[in-house]
Short mmCIF file of N, CA and C in Angstrom, two decimals:
data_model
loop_
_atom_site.label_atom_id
_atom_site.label_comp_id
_atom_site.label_asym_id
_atom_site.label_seq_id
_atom_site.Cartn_x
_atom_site.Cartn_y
_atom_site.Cartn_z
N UNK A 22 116.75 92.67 115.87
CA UNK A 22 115.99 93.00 114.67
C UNK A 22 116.01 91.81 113.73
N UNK A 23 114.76 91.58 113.04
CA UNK A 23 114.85 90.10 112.44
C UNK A 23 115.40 90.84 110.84
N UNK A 24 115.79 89.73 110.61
CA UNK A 24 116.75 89.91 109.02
C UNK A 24 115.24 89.19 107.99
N UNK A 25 115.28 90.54 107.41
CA UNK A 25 113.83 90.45 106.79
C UNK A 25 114.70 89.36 105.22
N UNK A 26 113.82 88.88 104.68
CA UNK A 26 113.97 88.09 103.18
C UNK A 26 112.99 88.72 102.31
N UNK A 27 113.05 87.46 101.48
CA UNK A 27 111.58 88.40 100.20
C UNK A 27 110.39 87.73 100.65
N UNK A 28 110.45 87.56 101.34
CA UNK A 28 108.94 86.25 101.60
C UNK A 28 108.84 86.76 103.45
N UNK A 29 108.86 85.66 104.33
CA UNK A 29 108.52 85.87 105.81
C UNK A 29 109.92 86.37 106.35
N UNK A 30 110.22 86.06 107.40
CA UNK A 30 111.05 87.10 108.49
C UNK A 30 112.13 85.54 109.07
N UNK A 31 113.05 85.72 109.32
CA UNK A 31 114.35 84.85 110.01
C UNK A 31 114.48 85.64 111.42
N UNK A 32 113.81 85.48 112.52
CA UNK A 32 114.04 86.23 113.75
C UNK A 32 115.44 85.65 114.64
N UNK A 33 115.80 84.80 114.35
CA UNK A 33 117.45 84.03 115.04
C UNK A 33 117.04 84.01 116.75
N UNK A 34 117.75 84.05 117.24
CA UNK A 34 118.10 83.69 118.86
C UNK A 34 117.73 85.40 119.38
N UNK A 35 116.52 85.52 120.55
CA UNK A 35 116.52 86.75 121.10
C UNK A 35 117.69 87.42 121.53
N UNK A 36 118.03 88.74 121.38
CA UNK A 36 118.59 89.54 122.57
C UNK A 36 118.31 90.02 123.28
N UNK A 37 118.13 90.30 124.87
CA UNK A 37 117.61 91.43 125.17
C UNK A 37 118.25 92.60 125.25
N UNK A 38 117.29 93.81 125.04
CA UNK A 38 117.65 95.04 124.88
C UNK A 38 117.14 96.31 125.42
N UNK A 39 117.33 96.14 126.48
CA UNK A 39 115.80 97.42 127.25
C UNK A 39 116.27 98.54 126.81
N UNK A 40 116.73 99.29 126.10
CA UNK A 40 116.17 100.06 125.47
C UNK A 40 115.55 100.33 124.39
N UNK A 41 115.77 99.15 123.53
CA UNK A 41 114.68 98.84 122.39
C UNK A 41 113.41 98.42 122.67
N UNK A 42 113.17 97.61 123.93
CA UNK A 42 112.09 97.05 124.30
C UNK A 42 110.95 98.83 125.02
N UNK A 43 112.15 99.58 125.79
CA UNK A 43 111.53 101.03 126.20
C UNK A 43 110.67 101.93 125.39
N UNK A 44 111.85 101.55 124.41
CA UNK A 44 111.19 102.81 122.60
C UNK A 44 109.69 102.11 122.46
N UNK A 45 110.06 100.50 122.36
CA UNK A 45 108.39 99.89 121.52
C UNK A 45 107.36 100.23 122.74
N UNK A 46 108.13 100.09 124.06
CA UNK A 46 106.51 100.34 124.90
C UNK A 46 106.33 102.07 124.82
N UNK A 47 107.17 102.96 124.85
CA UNK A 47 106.67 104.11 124.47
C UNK A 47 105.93 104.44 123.23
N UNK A 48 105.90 103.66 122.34
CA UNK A 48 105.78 103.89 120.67
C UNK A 48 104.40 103.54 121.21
N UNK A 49 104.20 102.16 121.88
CA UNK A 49 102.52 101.92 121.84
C UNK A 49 101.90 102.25 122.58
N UNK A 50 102.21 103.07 123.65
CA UNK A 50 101.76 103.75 124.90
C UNK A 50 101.30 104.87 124.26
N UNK A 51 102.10 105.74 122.87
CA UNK A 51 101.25 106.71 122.47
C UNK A 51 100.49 106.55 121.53
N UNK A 52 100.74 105.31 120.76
CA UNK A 52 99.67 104.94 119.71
C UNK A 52 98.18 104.64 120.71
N UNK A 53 98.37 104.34 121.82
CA UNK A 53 97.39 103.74 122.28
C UNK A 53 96.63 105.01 122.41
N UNK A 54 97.10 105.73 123.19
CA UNK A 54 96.38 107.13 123.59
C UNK A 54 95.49 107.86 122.20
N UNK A 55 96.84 107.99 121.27
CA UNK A 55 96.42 108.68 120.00
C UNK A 55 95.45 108.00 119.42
N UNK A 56 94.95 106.88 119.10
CA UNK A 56 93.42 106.38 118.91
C UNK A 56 92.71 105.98 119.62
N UNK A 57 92.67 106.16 120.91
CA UNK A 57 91.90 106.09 122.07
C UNK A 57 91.43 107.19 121.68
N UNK A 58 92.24 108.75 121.92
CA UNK A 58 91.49 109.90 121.91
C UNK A 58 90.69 109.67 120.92
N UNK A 59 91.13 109.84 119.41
CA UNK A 59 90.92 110.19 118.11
C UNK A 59 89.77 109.19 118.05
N UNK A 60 89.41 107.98 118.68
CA UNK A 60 88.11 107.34 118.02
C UNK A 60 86.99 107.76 119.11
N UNK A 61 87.19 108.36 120.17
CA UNK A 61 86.66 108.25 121.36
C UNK A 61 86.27 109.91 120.95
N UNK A 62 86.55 111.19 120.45
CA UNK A 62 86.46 112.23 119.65
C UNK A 62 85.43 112.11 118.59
N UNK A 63 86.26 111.10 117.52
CA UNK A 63 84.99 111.01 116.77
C UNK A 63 83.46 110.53 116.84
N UNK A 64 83.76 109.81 117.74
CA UNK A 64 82.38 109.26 118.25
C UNK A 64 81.37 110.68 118.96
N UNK A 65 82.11 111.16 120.10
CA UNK A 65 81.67 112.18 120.77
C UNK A 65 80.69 113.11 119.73
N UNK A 66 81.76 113.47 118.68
CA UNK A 66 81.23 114.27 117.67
C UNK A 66 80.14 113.76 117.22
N UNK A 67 80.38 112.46 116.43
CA UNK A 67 79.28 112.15 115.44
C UNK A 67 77.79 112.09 116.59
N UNK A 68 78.40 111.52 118.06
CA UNK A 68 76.84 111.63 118.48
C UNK A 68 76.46 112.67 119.30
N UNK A 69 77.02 113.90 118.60
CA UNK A 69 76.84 115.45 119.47
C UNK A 69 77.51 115.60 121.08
N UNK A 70 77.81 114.97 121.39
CA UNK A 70 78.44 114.95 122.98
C UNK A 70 79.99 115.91 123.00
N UNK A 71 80.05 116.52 124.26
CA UNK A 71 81.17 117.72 124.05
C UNK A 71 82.38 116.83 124.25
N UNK A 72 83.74 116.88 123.80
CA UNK A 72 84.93 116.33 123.60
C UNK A 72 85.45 116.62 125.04
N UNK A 73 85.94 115.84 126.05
CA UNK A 73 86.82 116.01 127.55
C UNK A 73 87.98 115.22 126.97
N UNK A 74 88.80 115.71 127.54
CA UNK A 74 90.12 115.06 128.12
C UNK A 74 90.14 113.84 129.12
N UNK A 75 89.48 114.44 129.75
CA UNK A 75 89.42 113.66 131.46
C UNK A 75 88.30 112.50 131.07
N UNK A 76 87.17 112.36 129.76
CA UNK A 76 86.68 111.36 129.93
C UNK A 76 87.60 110.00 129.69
N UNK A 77 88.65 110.23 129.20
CA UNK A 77 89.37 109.24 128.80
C UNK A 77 90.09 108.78 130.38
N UNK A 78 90.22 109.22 130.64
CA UNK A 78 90.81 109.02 132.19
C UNK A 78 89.96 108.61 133.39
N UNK A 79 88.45 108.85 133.44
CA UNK A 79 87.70 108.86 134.53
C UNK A 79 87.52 107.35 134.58
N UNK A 80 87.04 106.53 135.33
CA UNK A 80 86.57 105.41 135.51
C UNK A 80 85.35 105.27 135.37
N UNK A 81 84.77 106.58 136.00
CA UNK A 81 83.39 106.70 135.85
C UNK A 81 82.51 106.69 134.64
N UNK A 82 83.44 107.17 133.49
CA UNK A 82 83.04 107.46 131.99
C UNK A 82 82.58 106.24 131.36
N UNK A 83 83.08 105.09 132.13
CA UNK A 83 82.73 103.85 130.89
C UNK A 83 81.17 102.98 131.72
N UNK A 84 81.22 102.98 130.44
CA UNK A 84 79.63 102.22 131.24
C UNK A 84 78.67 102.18 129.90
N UNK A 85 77.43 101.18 130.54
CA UNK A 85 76.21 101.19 129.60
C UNK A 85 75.32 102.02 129.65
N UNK A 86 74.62 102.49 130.48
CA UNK A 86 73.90 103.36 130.98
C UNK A 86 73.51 104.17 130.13
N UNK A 87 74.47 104.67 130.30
CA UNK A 87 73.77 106.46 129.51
C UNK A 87 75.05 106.14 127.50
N UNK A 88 74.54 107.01 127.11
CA UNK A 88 75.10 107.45 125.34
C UNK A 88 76.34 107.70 125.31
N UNK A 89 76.79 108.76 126.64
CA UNK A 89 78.05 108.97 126.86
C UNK A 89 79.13 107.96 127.28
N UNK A 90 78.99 107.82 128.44
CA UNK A 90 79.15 106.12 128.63
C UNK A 90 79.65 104.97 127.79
N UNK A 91 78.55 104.95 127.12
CA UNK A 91 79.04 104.09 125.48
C UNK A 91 79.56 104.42 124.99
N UNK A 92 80.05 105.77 124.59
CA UNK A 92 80.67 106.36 123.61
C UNK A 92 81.92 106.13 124.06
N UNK A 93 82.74 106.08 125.47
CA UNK A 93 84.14 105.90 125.80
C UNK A 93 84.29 104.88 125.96
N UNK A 94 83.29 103.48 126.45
CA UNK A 94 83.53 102.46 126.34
C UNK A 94 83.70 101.44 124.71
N UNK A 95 82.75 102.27 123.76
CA UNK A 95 83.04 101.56 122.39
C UNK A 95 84.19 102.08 121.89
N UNK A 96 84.54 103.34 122.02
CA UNK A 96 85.88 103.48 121.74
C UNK A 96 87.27 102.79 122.48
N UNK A 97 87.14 102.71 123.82
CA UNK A 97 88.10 101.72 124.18
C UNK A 97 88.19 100.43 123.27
N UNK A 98 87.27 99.48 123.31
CA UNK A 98 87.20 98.68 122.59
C UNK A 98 87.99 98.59 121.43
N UNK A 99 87.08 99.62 120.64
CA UNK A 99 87.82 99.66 119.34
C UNK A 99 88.86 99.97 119.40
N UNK A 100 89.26 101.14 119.94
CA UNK A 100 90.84 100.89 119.78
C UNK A 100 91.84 99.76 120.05
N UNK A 101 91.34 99.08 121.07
CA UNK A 101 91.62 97.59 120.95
C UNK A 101 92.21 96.60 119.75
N UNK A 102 91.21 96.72 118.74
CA UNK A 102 91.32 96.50 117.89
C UNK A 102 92.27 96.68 116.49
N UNK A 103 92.44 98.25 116.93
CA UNK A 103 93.09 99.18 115.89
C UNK A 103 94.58 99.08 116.51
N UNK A 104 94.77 98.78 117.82
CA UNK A 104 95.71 98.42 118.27
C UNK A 104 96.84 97.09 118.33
N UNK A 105 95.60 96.08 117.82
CA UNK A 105 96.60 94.95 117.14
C UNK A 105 97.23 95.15 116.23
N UNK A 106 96.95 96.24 114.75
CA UNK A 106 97.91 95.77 113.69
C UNK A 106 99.13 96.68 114.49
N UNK A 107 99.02 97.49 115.35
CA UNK A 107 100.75 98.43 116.01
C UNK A 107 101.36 97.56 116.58
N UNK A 108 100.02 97.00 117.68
CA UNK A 108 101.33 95.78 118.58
C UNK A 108 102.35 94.73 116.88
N UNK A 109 101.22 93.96 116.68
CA UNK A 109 101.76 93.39 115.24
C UNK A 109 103.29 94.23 114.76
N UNK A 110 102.67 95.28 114.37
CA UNK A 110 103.96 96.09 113.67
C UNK A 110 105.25 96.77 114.46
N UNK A 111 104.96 96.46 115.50
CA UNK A 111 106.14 97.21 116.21
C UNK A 111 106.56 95.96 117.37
N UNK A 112 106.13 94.99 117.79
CA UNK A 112 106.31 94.06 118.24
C UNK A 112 107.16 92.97 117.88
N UNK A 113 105.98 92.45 116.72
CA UNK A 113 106.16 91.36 115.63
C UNK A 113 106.57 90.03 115.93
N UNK A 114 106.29 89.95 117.16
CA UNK A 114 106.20 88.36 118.08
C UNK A 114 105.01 88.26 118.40
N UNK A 115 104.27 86.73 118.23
CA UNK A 115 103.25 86.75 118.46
C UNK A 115 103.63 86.62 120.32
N UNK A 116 105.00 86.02 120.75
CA UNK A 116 104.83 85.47 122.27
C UNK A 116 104.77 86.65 123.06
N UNK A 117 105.45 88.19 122.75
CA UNK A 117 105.60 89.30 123.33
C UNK A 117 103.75 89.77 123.48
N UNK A 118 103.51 89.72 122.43
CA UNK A 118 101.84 90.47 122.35
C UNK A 118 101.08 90.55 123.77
N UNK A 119 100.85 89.24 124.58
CA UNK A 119 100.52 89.70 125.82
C UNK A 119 101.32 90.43 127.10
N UNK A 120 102.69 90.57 126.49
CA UNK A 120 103.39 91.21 127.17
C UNK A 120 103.23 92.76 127.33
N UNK A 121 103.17 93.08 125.74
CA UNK A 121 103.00 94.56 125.46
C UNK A 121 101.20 94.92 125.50
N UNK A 122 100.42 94.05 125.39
CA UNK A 122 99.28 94.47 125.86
C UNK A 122 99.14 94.77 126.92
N UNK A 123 99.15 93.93 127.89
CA UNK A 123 98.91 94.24 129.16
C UNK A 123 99.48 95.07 129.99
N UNK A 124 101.07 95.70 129.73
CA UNK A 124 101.91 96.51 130.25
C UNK A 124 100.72 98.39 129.77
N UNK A 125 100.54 98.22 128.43
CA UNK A 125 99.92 99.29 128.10
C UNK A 125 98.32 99.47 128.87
N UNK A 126 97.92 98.15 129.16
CA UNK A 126 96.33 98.47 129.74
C UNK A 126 96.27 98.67 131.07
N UNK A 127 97.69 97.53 131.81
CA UNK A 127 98.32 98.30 133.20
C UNK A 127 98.72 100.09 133.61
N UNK A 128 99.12 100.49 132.40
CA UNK A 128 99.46 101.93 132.87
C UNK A 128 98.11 102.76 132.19
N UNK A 129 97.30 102.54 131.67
CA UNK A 129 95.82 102.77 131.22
C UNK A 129 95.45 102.74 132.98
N UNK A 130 95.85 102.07 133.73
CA UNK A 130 94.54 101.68 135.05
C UNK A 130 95.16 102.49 135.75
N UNK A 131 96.94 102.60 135.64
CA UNK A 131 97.59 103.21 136.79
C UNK A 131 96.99 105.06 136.37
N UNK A 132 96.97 105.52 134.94
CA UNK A 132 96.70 107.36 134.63
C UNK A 132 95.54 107.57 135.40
N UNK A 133 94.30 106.16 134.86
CA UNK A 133 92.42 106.29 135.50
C UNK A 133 92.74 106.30 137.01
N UNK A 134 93.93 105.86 137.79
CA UNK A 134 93.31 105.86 139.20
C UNK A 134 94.17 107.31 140.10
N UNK A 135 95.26 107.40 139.13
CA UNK A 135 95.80 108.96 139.25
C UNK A 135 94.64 110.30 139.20
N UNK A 136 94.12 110.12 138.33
CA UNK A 136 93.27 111.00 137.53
C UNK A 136 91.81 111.16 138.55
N UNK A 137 91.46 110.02 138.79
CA UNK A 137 90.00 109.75 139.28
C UNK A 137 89.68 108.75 140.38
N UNK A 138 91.15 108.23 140.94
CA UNK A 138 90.83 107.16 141.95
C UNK A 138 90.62 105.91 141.27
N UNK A 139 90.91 105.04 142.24
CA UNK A 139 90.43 103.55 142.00
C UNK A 139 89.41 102.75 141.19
N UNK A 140 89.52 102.52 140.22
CA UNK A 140 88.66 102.26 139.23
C UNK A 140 87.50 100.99 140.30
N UNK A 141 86.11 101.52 140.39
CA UNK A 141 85.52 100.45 141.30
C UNK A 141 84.26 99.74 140.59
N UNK A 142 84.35 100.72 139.01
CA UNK A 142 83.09 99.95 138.67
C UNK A 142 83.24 99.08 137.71
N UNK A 143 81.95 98.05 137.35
CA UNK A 143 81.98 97.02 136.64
C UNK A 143 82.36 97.12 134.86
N UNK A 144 82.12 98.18 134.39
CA UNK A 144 82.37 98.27 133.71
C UNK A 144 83.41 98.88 133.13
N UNK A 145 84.39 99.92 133.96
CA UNK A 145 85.66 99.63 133.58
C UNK A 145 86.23 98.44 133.39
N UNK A 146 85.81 97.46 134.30
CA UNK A 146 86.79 96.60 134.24
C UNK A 146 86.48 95.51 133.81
N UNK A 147 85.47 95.45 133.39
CA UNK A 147 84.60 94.11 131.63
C UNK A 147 85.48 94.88 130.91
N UNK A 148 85.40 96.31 130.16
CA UNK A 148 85.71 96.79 129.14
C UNK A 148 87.41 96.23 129.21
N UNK A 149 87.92 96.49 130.31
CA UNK A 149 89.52 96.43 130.39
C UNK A 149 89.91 94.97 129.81
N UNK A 150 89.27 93.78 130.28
CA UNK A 150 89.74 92.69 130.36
C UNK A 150 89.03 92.20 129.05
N UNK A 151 87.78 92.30 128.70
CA UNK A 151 87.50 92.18 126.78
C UNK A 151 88.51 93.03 125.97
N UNK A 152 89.01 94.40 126.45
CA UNK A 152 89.81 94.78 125.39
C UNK A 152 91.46 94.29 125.71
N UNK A 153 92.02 94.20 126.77
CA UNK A 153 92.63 93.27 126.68
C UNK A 153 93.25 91.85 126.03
N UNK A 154 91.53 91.08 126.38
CA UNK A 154 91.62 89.73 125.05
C UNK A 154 91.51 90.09 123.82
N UNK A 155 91.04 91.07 123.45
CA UNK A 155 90.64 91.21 121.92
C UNK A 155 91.64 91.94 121.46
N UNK A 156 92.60 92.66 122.02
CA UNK A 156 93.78 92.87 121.14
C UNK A 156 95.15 91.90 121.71
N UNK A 157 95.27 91.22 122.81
CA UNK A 157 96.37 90.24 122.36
C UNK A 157 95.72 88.97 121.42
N UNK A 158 94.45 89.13 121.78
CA UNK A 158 94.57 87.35 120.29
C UNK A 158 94.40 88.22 119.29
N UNK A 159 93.94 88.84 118.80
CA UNK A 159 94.12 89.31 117.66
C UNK A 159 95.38 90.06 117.08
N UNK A 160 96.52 90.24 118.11
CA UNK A 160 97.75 90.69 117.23
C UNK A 160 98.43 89.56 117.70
N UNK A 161 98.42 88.50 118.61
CA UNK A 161 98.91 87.15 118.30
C UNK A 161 98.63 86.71 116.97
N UNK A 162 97.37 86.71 116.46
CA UNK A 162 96.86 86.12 115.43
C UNK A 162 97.88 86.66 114.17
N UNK A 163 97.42 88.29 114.06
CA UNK A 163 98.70 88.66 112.84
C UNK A 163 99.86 88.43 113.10
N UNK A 164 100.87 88.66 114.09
CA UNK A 164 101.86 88.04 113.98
C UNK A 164 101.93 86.63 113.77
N UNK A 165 101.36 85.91 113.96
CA UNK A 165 101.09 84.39 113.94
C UNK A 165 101.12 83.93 112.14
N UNK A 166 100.78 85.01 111.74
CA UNK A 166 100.18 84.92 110.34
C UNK A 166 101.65 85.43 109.37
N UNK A 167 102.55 86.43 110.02
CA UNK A 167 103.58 87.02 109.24
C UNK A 167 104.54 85.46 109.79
N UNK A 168 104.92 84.80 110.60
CA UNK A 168 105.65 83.96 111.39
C UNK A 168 105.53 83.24 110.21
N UNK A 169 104.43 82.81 110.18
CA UNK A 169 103.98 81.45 109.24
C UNK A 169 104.24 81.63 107.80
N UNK A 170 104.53 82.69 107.48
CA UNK A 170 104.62 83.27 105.89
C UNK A 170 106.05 82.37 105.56
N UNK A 171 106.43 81.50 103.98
CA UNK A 171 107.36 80.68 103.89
C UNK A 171 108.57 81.73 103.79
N UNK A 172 109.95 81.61 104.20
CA UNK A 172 111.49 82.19 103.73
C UNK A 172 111.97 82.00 102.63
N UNK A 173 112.12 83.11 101.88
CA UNK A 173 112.41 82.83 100.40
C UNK A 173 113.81 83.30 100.58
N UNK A 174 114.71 81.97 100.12
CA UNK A 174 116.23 82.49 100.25
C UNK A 174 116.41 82.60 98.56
N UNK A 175 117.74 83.31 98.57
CA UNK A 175 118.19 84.10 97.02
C UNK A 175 118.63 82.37 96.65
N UNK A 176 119.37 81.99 95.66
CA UNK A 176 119.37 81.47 94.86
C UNK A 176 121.04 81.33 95.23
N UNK A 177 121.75 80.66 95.56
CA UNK A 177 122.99 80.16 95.61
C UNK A 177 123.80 80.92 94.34
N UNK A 178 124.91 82.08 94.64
CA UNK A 178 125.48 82.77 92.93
C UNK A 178 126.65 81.22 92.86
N UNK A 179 126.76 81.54 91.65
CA UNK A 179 126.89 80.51 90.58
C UNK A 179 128.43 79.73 90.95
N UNK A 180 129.50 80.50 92.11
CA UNK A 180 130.57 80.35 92.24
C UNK A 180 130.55 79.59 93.41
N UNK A 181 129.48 79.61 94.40
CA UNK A 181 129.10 78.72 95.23
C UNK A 181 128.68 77.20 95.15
N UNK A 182 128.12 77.05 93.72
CA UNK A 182 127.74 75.91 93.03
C UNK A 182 128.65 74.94 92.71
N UNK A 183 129.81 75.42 92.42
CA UNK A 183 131.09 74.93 91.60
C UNK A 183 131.71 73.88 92.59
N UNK A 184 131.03 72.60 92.36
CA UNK A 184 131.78 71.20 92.85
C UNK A 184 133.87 71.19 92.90
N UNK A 185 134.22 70.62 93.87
CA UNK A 185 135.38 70.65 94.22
C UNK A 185 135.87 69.63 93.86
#
């Protein structure tokens, strides 16, 4: 855990810790889901289409083609997106970010081929590998951005000062 200051972050020498590393991939494994559904819902709604479970899972669901189609593929996406500031916040390395992306879009492919078989079409797998890039550079980027923030140390107390 980095020893936060008043300004940016002091992260020191890694440890590893698999079970801290377990919690964060569970933490974003359900963030992922939970706005996957929730934007992939709202969309459904706003463009009248009935709410599935299983579209989130099918392979078949993503695509250009048809309204529906779009509707699970722009929501993948976006969640993509909505998914950098979690990686960011629960990560908070920019070097981990493609670690924890890709572990989460890996078990995304492993539920779709449980669920529906082998993902074979083209557009699962544009969508996979754009949302992929677009949420590790972009939560590289914010972490990149908290990294870079200056360390504001306290002020030396006054008994520390005192020449010998």
């Amino acid at each position: 855990m980095p020893a936060e200051t008043q300004g940016g972050k002091f992260f020191g020498e890694d440890v590893f810790n698999p079970k801290f590393v377990m919690n964060q991939m569970v933490a974003i494994q359900a963030c992922f889901y939970f706005l996957f559904v929730l934007i992939g819902s709202l969309l459904d709604n706003v463009f009248g289409y009935p709410v599935s479970l299983f579209q989130f899972f099918d392979s078949q669901s993503y695509g250009w083609a048809s309204g529906k189609k779009l509707v699970v593929t722009a929501a993948f996406l976006l969640s993509s997106i909505v998914m950098s500031h979690t990686i960011a916040f629960v990560v908070e390395r920019a070097r981990k970010c493609l670690d924890f992306v890709s572990t989460y879009h890996f078990l995304h492919l492993i539920f779709c081929w449980v669920a529906s078989g082998f993902p074979s079409g083209s557009a699962f797998w544009v969508s996979a590998f754009v949302s992929t890039a677009v949420a590790t550079l972009y939560s590289e980027w914010l972490c990149m951005q908290t990294e870079m923030k200056d360390i504001k140390l306290k002020p030396p107390a006054e008994t520390e000062m005192a020449v010998v």
